[in-house]
Amino acid sequence: MNNKEWPLWEVFIRAKQGLNHKHVGSLHAVDAQMAVENARDVYTRRMEGVSIWVVESKYIHANEPSEQEALFEPANDKIYRHPTFYVLPEELNHM
Amino acid sequence: MEINLEDVFQQKIDDEIKIEPRDWMPEKYRKTLLRQISQHAHSEIVGMLPEGNWITRAPNLRRKVALLAKVQDEAGHGLYLYSAAETLGMSRDEMLDELHSGKAKYSSIFNYPTITWADMGAIGWLVDGAAIMNQVPLCRTSYGPYARAMVRVCKEESFHQRQGYEIMLTLCTRGTPEQKAMAQDALNRWWWPSIMMFGPNDDNSPNSAQSMKWKIKRFSNDELRQKFIDITVPQAELLGLTIPDKDLKWNEARGHYDFGPINWEEFYQVVAGNGPCNKQRLKARVDAWNKGEWVREAAVAFAEKRARKESGNIEAA
């Protein structure tokens, strides 16, 4: 076991009921239970959360930054997906 | 048309777009950040030692819980920063190796001894005050994980400075003459090292220009130092203490305090390892790491046992 680094975990905290869990950082722990316990000490010392998720970092999958354009640019010219694209009379007030 | 990655990178920086871990970055940007963030993390960790010295001797329970909470925060800050540094591709163990072997530096301020209770006040007020001055602009640094870690750190740091100032205030306004003298003595010893925390003068700080261009830094060492002095002088007056600098004087034309020459020889001596506590601090860290080895091993063994037990239960069911 000498010089064997504990695995890295990503920590997600729900700040209060009704909000989604949000990524706050990472930490090392031997297993999920210890990761939750450590997350409590490292990331919630001042009532920052009511719920903790941890996931071992190696299980996070992400797109390549180089795919940025291919993935996200097609949305740029689709302004008709936004409400302001539609011109309506002012009398209509709230729509 | 050929795209120059370095130009694209600089354009992002100029447009205030944060750099994230998997984005392309110049190797020197990565190295500069890795050095800065890991040193910052080491400083938080070593920074627990001078104050840890007084936890068992805090004068009352209120002071003791506050000091404990502050030292615990520093451990937390070290952990936020280590994980930010890890996103740049160096493992936690490699960083700790660099600290323990003496290859990596940490803030020189922690190589000074804490000889009286008033030092807890002076550290919170001056050392944390200087740290805040450095850290607030780092909340907008160009590297995303570092900036996010600094936002957390800064939120927590303000209590550190207030509790320190309160200690000084109590000694100076409600203490005996001896206690006030103790506060003055602490100020005398911590003032200059605190001023040096901002680093060498701008014309002796060769990497500063590049760091400013990459928006790792937002203000120069001398700008931050001046700002700290301007803010701190009235705070010392409120305490009725004298800052140990005979050249300190308000300069109406500049709109700033002028101050006396800094003893850079002392600064470089402490950086080089010859400060009053360098050896003691490093030894404390190395001992803690070595003596904790069985704990790390036991935690792994216990996790393996727990995993075996759980898979055994599944098979039985």
Coordinates of C-alpha atoms in Angstrom, one line a residue:
Chain A
M1 CA 0.0 0.0 0.0
N2 CA 3.0 2.3 0.3
N3 CA 2.9 5.5 -1.7
K4 CA -0.5 4.6 -3.2
E5 CA -2.5 7.7 -3.6
W6 CA -6.2 7.5 -2.6
P7 CA -8.6 8.0 -5.5
L8 CA -9.9 11.4 -6.4
W9 CA -13.6 12.2 -5.9
E10 CA -15.7 15.1 -7.3
V11 CA -18.0 16.7 -4.8
F12 CA -21.5 18.1 -5.5
I13 CA -23.4 20.0 -2.8
R14 CA -27.1 20.9 -2.7
A15 CA -27.1 24.3 -0.9
K16 CA -30.8 24.0 0.2
Q17 CA -33.9 22.0 -0.6
G18 CA -35.2 22.9 -4.0
L19 CA -31.8 23.7 -5.6
N20 CA -29.8 21.3 -7.7
H21 CA -26.5 19.8 -6.6
K22 CA -23.6 21.9 -7.8
H23 CA -20.0 20.9 -8.3
V24 CA -17.8 22.5 -5.5
G25 CA -14.4 20.8 -5.9
S26 CA -12.7 17.5 -5.3
L27 CA -10.9 15.5 -2.6
H28 CA -9.1 12.2 -2.0
A29 CA -10.7 9.4 -0.1
V30 CA -10.4 5.6 0.1
D31 CA -14.0 4.9 -0.6
A32 CA -17.4 6.6 -1.1
Q33 CA -18.3 6.7 2.5
M34 CA -15.0 8.4 3.5
A35 CA -15.5 10.8 0.5
V36 CA -18.9 11.9 1.9
E37 CA -17.4 12.3 5.4
N38 CA -14.4 14.3 4.1
A39 CA -16.7 16.4 1.9
R40 CA -18.7 17.4 4.9
D41 CA -15.5 18.6 6.7
V42 CA -13.9 20.3 3.7
Y43 CA -16.9 21.8 1.9
T44 CA -19.7 22.4 4.4
R45 CA -18.1 24.0 7.5
R46 CA -20.6 26.9 7.3
M47 CA -23.9 25.4 6.5
E48 CA -23.2 25.4 2.8
G49 CA -25.2 22.3 2.2
V50 CA -28.0 20.0 3.0
S51 CA -27.0 17.1 0.8
I52 CA -23.7 15.8 -0.6
W53 CA -23.0 13.8 -3.8
V54 CA -19.6 12.3 -4.5
V55 CA -18.5 10.5 -7.6
E56 CA -15.1 9.1 -8.3
S57 CA -13.5 11.4 -10.8
K58 CA -12.6 8.6 -13.3
Y59 CA -16.3 8.1 -13.9
I60 CA -16.9 11.6 -15.1
H61 CA -17.0 11.7 -18.9
A62 CA -16.8 14.9 -20.9
N63 CA -16.7 16.2 -24.4
E64 CA -13.4 17.3 -25.8
P65 CA -12.8 21.0 -25.7
S66 CA -11.8 20.8 -29.4
E67 CA -15.4 19.7 -30.2
Q68 CA -16.7 23.0 -28.9
E69 CA -17.7 24.4 -32.2
A70 CA -19.2 21.3 -33.6
L71 CA -21.3 20.8 -30.5
F72 CA -22.4 24.2 -29.6
E73 CA -22.3 26.5 -32.6
P74 CA -25.4 25.1 -34.4
A75 CA -27.5 26.7 -31.6
N76 CA -26.1 30.2 -32.5
D77 CA -28.2 30.9 -35.6
K78 CA -31.5 29.4 -34.2
I79 CA -32.7 32.6 -32.7
Y80 CA -36.3 31.5 -33.5
R81 CA -36.0 29.3 -30.4
H82 CA -36.1 32.5 -28.3
P83 CA -39.4 34.3 -27.5
T84 CA -38.1 37.7 -28.6
F85 CA -37.9 36.4 -32.2
Y86 CA -41.7 36.8 -32.5
V87 CA -43.0 40.3 -33.2
L88 CA -46.4 40.9 -31.6
P89 CA -48.5 44.0 -31.0
E90 CA -47.8 46.0 -27.9
E91 CA -51.5 45.8 -26.8
L92 CA -50.8 42.1 -26.1
N93 CA -48.8 43.2 -23.0
H94 CA -47.8 40.0 -21.2
M95 CA -47.1 37.0 -23.4
Chain B
M1 CA -5.3 30.0 -42.6
E2 CA -3.1 28.7 -39.9
I3 CA -4.3 29.4 -36.4
N4 CA -1.7 30.2 -33.7
L5 CA -2.9 28.5 -30.5
E6 CA -1.0 31.0 -28.4
D7 CA -2.8 33.9 -30.0
V8 CA -6.2 32.2 -29.5
F9 CA -5.2 31.7 -25.9
Q10 CA -4.2 35.3 -25.3
Q11 CA -7.4 36.5 -27.0
K12 CA -9.5 34.5 -24.6
I13 CA -7.5 36.0 -21.7
D14 CA -8.0 39.5 -23.1
D15 CA -11.7 38.8 -23.5
E16 CA -11.9 37.7 -19.8
I17 CA -12.8 34.2 -20.8
K18 CA -11.6 31.8 -18.1
I19 CA -9.2 29.0 -18.9
E20 CA -10.5 25.5 -17.8
P21 CA -8.4 22.4 -17.1
R22 CA -8.7 20.6 -20.5
D23 CA -8.3 23.8 -22.6
W24 CA -5.1 24.3 -24.6
M25 CA -2.7 26.5 -22.6
P26 CA 1.0 27.4 -23.1
E27 CA 3.3 25.1 -21.1
K28 CA 4.7 28.1 -19.3
Y29 CA 1.2 29.2 -18.2
R30 CA 0.6 25.7 -16.8
K31 CA 3.9 25.6 -15.0
T32 CA 3.6 29.1 -13.6
L33 CA 0.1 28.3 -12.2
L34 CA 1.2 25.0 -10.9
R35 CA 4.0 26.6 -9.0
Q36 CA 1.9 29.4 -7.6
I37 CA -1.1 27.3 -6.6
S38 CA 0.9 24.5 -5.0
Q39 CA 3.0 27.1 -3.1
H40 CA -0.2 28.7 -2.0
A41 CA -1.6 25.3 -0.8
H42 CA 1.7 24.6 1.0
S43 CA 1.5 28.0 2.7
E44 CA -2.0 27.2 4.0
I45 CA -0.8 23.8 5.4
V46 CA 2.4 25.1 7.0
G47 CA 0.4 28.2 8.1
M48 CA -1.4 26.0 10.6
L49 CA 1.8 25.4 12.6
P50 CA 2.5 28.8 14.1
E51 CA -1.1 29.1 15.4
G52 CA -1.4 25.4 16.3
N53 CA 1.2 26.3 18.9
W54 CA -1.4 28.3 20.9
I55 CA -4.5 26.2 20.7
T56 CA -3.9 24.5 24.0
R57 CA -3.0 27.7 25.6
A58 CA -5.7 30.0 24.4
P59 CA -6.8 32.3 27.3
N60 CA -10.4 31.2 27.3
L61 CA -12.9 28.9 25.5
R62 CA -14.2 31.6 23.2
R63 CA -10.6 32.3 21.9
K64 CA -10.0 28.6 21.7
V65 CA -12.9 27.6 19.5
A66 CA -12.2 30.6 17.2
L67 CA -8.5 29.6 16.9
L68 CA -9.4 26.0 16.3
A69 CA -11.9 27.0 13.6
K70 CA -9.4 29.2 11.9
V71 CA -6.7 26.5 11.8
Q72 CA -9.3 24.1 10.5
D73 CA -10.2 26.6 7.8
E74 CA -6.5 26.8 6.8
A75 CA -6.4 23.0 6.4
G76 CA -9.5 23.3 4.2
H77 CA -8.0 26.1 2.1
G78 CA -4.9 23.9 1.6
L79 CA -7.2 21.1 0.3
Y80 CA -9.2 23.4 -2.1
L81 CA -5.9 24.6 -3.5
Y82 CA -4.3 21.2 -3.8
S83 CA -7.3 20.0 -5.8
A84 CA -7.2 23.1 -8.0
A85 CA -3.5 22.4 -8.7
E86 CA -4.1 18.7 -9.5
T87 CA -6.3 19.8 -12.4
L88 CA -3.0 21.0 -14.0
G89 CA -1.6 17.5 -14.1
M90 CA 0.5 17.0 -10.9
S91 CA -0.6 14.4 -8.3
R92 CA -1.1 15.3 -4.7
D93 CA 1.7 13.0 -3.6
E94 CA 4.1 14.7 -6.0
M95 CA 3.2 18.1 -4.6
L96 CA 3.7 16.8 -1.0
D97 CA 7.0 15.3 -2.0
E98 CA 8.2 18.7 -3.3
L99 CA 7.2 20.3 0.0
H100 CA 8.8 17.6 2.2
S101 CA 12.0 17.6 0.2
G102 CA 12.3 21.4 0.4
K103 CA 12.0 21.8 -3.4
A104 CA 8.7 23.7 -3.1
K105 CA 8.5 27.0 -1.2
Y106 CA 5.8 28.3 1.0
S107 CA 5.1 31.8 2.3
S108 CA 8.2 32.9 4.3
I109 CA 6.0 34.5 7.0
F110 CA 5.4 31.1 8.6
N111 CA 9.1 30.8 9.4
Y112 CA 8.7 33.3 12.2
P113 CA 8.0 32.1 15.8
T114 CA 4.8 32.8 17.8
I115 CA 6.2 33.6 21.2
T116 CA 3.2 35.3 22.9
W117 CA -0.6 35.2 22.8
A118 CA -0.5 38.6 21.2
D119 CA 1.1 36.9 18.1
M120 CA -2.3 35.3 17.5
G121 CA -3.8 38.7 17.3
A122 CA -1.0 40.1 15.1
I123 CA -1.2 37.2 12.7
G124 CA -4.9 37.4 12.2
W125 CA -4.8 41.1 11.8
L126 CA -1.6 41.6 9.7
V127 CA -0.8 38.2 8.1
D128 CA -4.4 37.3 7.2
G129 CA -4.9 41.0 6.3
A130 CA -2.0 40.9 3.8
A131 CA -3.2 37.5 2.6
I132 CA -6.7 38.9 1.9
M133 CA -5.2 41.8 0.0
N134 CA -3.4 39.3 -2.2
Q135 CA -6.2 36.9 -2.5
V136 CA -9.2 39.1 -3.4
P137 CA -7.8 39.9 -6.9
L138 CA -7.1 36.1 -7.3
C139 CA -10.8 35.5 -7.2
R140 CA -10.7 36.9 -10.8
T141 CA -7.6 35.1 -11.9
S142 CA -7.7 33.7 -15.4
Y143 CA -7.6 30.0 -14.4
G144 CA -11.1 28.8 -13.5
P145 CA -10.4 26.2 -10.8
Y146 CA -7.9 28.6 -9.0
A147 CA -10.4 31.4 -9.2
R148 CA -13.2 29.3 -7.8
A149 CA -11.0 28.0 -4.9
M150 CA -10.1 31.6 -4.1
V151 CA -13.8 32.6 -3.9
R152 CA -14.3 30.0 -1.2
V153 CA -11.1 31.0 0.6
C154 CA -11.9 34.7 0.6
K155 CA -15.4 34.2 2.0
E156 CA -13.9 32.4 5.0
E157 CA -10.8 34.6 5.4
S158 CA -12.6 37.7 6.7
F159 CA -13.5 36.0 10.0
H160 CA -9.8 35.3 10.5
Q161 CA -8.8 38.9 10.3
R162 CA -11.6 40.1 12.5
Q163 CA -10.9 37.6 15.2
G164 CA -7.2 38.7 15.1
Y165 CA -8.0 42.3 15.4
E166 CA -10.4 41.6 18.2
I167 CA -7.6 39.9 20.1
M168 CA -5.4 43.0 19.6
L169 CA -8.3 45.4 20.6
T170 CA -8.9 43.5 23.8
L171 CA -5.3 43.6 24.8
C172 CA -5.0 47.3 23.9
T173 CA -8.2 48.7 25.3
R174 CA -9.1 46.3 28.1
G175 CA -5.7 44.9 29.0
T176 CA -3.1 45.8 31.6
P177 CA -0.2 48.0 30.5
E178 CA 1.8 44.7 30.3
Q179 CA -0.7 43.3 27.9
K180 CA -0.7 46.4 25.8
A181 CA 3.1 46.2 25.7
M182 CA 2.8 42.6 24.5
A183 CA 0.5 43.7 21.7
Q184 CA 3.0 46.4 20.7
D185 CA 5.8 43.9 20.8
A186 CA 3.8 41.6 18.5
L187 CA 3.2 44.4 16.0
N188 CA 6.9 45.3 16.1
R189 CA 7.9 41.7 15.2
W190 CA 5.2 41.0 12.6
W191 CA 5.0 44.3 10.7
W192 CA 8.0 44.0 8.4
P193 CA 7.5 40.3 7.6
S194 CA 3.9 41.1 6.8
I195 CA 5.0 43.9 4.4
M196 CA 7.4 41.5 2.8
M197 CA 4.5 39.0 2.1
F198 CA 3.7 40.9 -1.1
G199 CA 7.0 39.8 -2.5
P200 CA 10.0 41.7 -4.1
N201 CA 9.6 45.2 -5.5
D202 CA 8.2 45.3 -9.0
D203 CA 11.5 45.9 -10.7
N204 CA 13.0 42.8 -8.9
S205 CA 10.1 40.6 -9.8
P206 CA 11.0 39.1 -13.2
N207 CA 7.9 36.9 -13.7
S208 CA 5.4 39.6 -12.8
A209 CA 4.9 41.1 -16.2
Q210 CA 4.1 37.7 -17.8
S211 CA 1.7 36.9 -15.0
M212 CA -0.1 40.2 -15.4
K213 CA -0.4 39.6 -19.2
W214 CA -1.9 36.2 -18.5
K215 CA -4.1 37.8 -15.9
I216 CA -2.9 35.3 -13.3
K217 CA -2.1 38.5 -11.3
R218 CA -4.2 41.6 -11.5
F219 CA -2.1 44.0 -9.4
S220 CA 1.7 44.3 -8.9
N221 CA 3.4 43.5 -5.7
D222 CA 4.1 47.2 -4.9
E223 CA 0.5 48.2 -5.7
L224 CA -0.9 45.7 -3.2
R225 CA 1.7 46.5 -0.6
Q226 CA 0.9 50.2 -0.7
K227 CA -2.8 49.4 -0.5
F228 CA -2.2 47.2 2.5
I229 CA -0.2 49.9 4.3
D230 CA -2.8 52.6 3.5
I231 CA -5.5 50.5 5.0
T232 CA -3.6 49.2 8.0
V233 CA -2.1 52.4 9.4
P234 CA -5.5 53.8 10.7
Q235 CA -6.2 50.4 12.2
A236 CA -3.0 50.6 14.2
E237 CA -4.0 54.1 15.3
L238 CA -7.4 52.8 16.5
L239 CA -5.5 50.3 18.7
G240 CA -3.2 53.0 20.0
L241 CA -0.2 51.2 18.7
T242 CA 2.8 52.5 16.9
I243 CA 3.9 51.0 13.6
P244 CA 7.7 50.3 13.8
D245 CA 8.7 52.5 10.9
K246 CA 10.1 56.0 11.6
D247 CA 9.7 56.9 7.9
L248 CA 6.0 56.2 7.8
K249 CA 4.2 59.4 6.9
W250 CA 1.1 60.5 5.0
N251 CA 2.0 61.9 1.6
E252 CA -0.7 64.4 0.7
A253 CA 0.5 64.7 -2.9
R254 CA 0.6 61.0 -3.6
G255 CA -2.5 60.3 -1.5
H256 CA -0.6 57.4 0.1
Y257 CA 1.6 56.7 3.1
D258 CA 5.3 56.8 2.4
F259 CA 7.2 54.1 4.2
G260 CA 10.8 53.2 5.0
P261 CA 13.2 50.8 3.2
I262 CA 12.4 47.1 3.4
N263 CA 15.2 44.8 4.6
W264 CA 15.2 42.5 1.5
E265 CA 18.4 40.8 2.7
E266 CA 16.3 39.3 5.6
F267 CA 13.6 38.3 3.1
Y268 CA 16.0 36.4 0.9
Q269 CA 17.7 34.8 3.8
V270 CA 14.3 33.4 5.1
V271 CA 13.4 32.3 1.6
A272 CA 16.7 30.5 1.3
G273 CA 15.9 28.5 4.5
N274 CA 17.7 30.6 7.1
G275 CA 14.7 32.0 8.9
P276 CA 14.2 31.4 12.6
C277 CA 11.8 28.4 12.2
N278 CA 12.4 27.0 8.6
K279 CA 13.8 23.7 9.9
Q280 CA 11.3 23.3 12.6
R281 CA 8.3 23.9 10.3
L282 CA 9.5 21.5 7.6
K283 CA 10.3 18.8 10.2
A284 CA 6.8 19.1 11.7
R285 CA 5.3 18.5 8.2
V286 CA 7.6 15.6 7.4
D287 CA 7.0 14.0 10.8
A288 CA 3.2 14.4 10.4
W289 CA 3.4 12.7 7.0
N290 CA 5.6 9.9 8.2
K291 CA 3.7 9.3 11.4
G292 CA 0.4 9.3 9.5
E293 CA 1.5 6.5 7.2
W294 CA 0.0 3.7 9.2
V295 CA -3.3 5.7 9.3
R296 CA -3.3 5.9 5.5
E297 CA -2.6 2.2 5.2
A298 CA -5.2 1.3 7.8
A299 CA -7.9 3.4 5.9
V300 CA -7.2 1.5 2.7
A301 CA -7.3 -1.9 4.5
F302 CA -10.5 -0.9 6.1
A303 CA -12.1 0.2 2.8
E304 CA -11.1 -3.1 1.2
K305 CA -12.6 -5.1 4.1
R306 CA -15.8 -3.1 3.9
A307 CA -16.0 -3.7 0.1
R308 CA -15.4 -7.4 0.6
K309 CA -18.1 -7.5 3.2
E310 CA -20.6 -5.7 1.0
S311 CA -19.9 -8.0 -2.0
G312 CA -20.2 -11.0 0.4
N313 CA -23.7 -9.8 1.4
I314 CA -24.8 -9.4 -2.2
E315 CA -23.7 -13.0 -3.0
A316 CA -25.5 -14.3 0.1
A317 CA -28.7 -12.5 -0.9

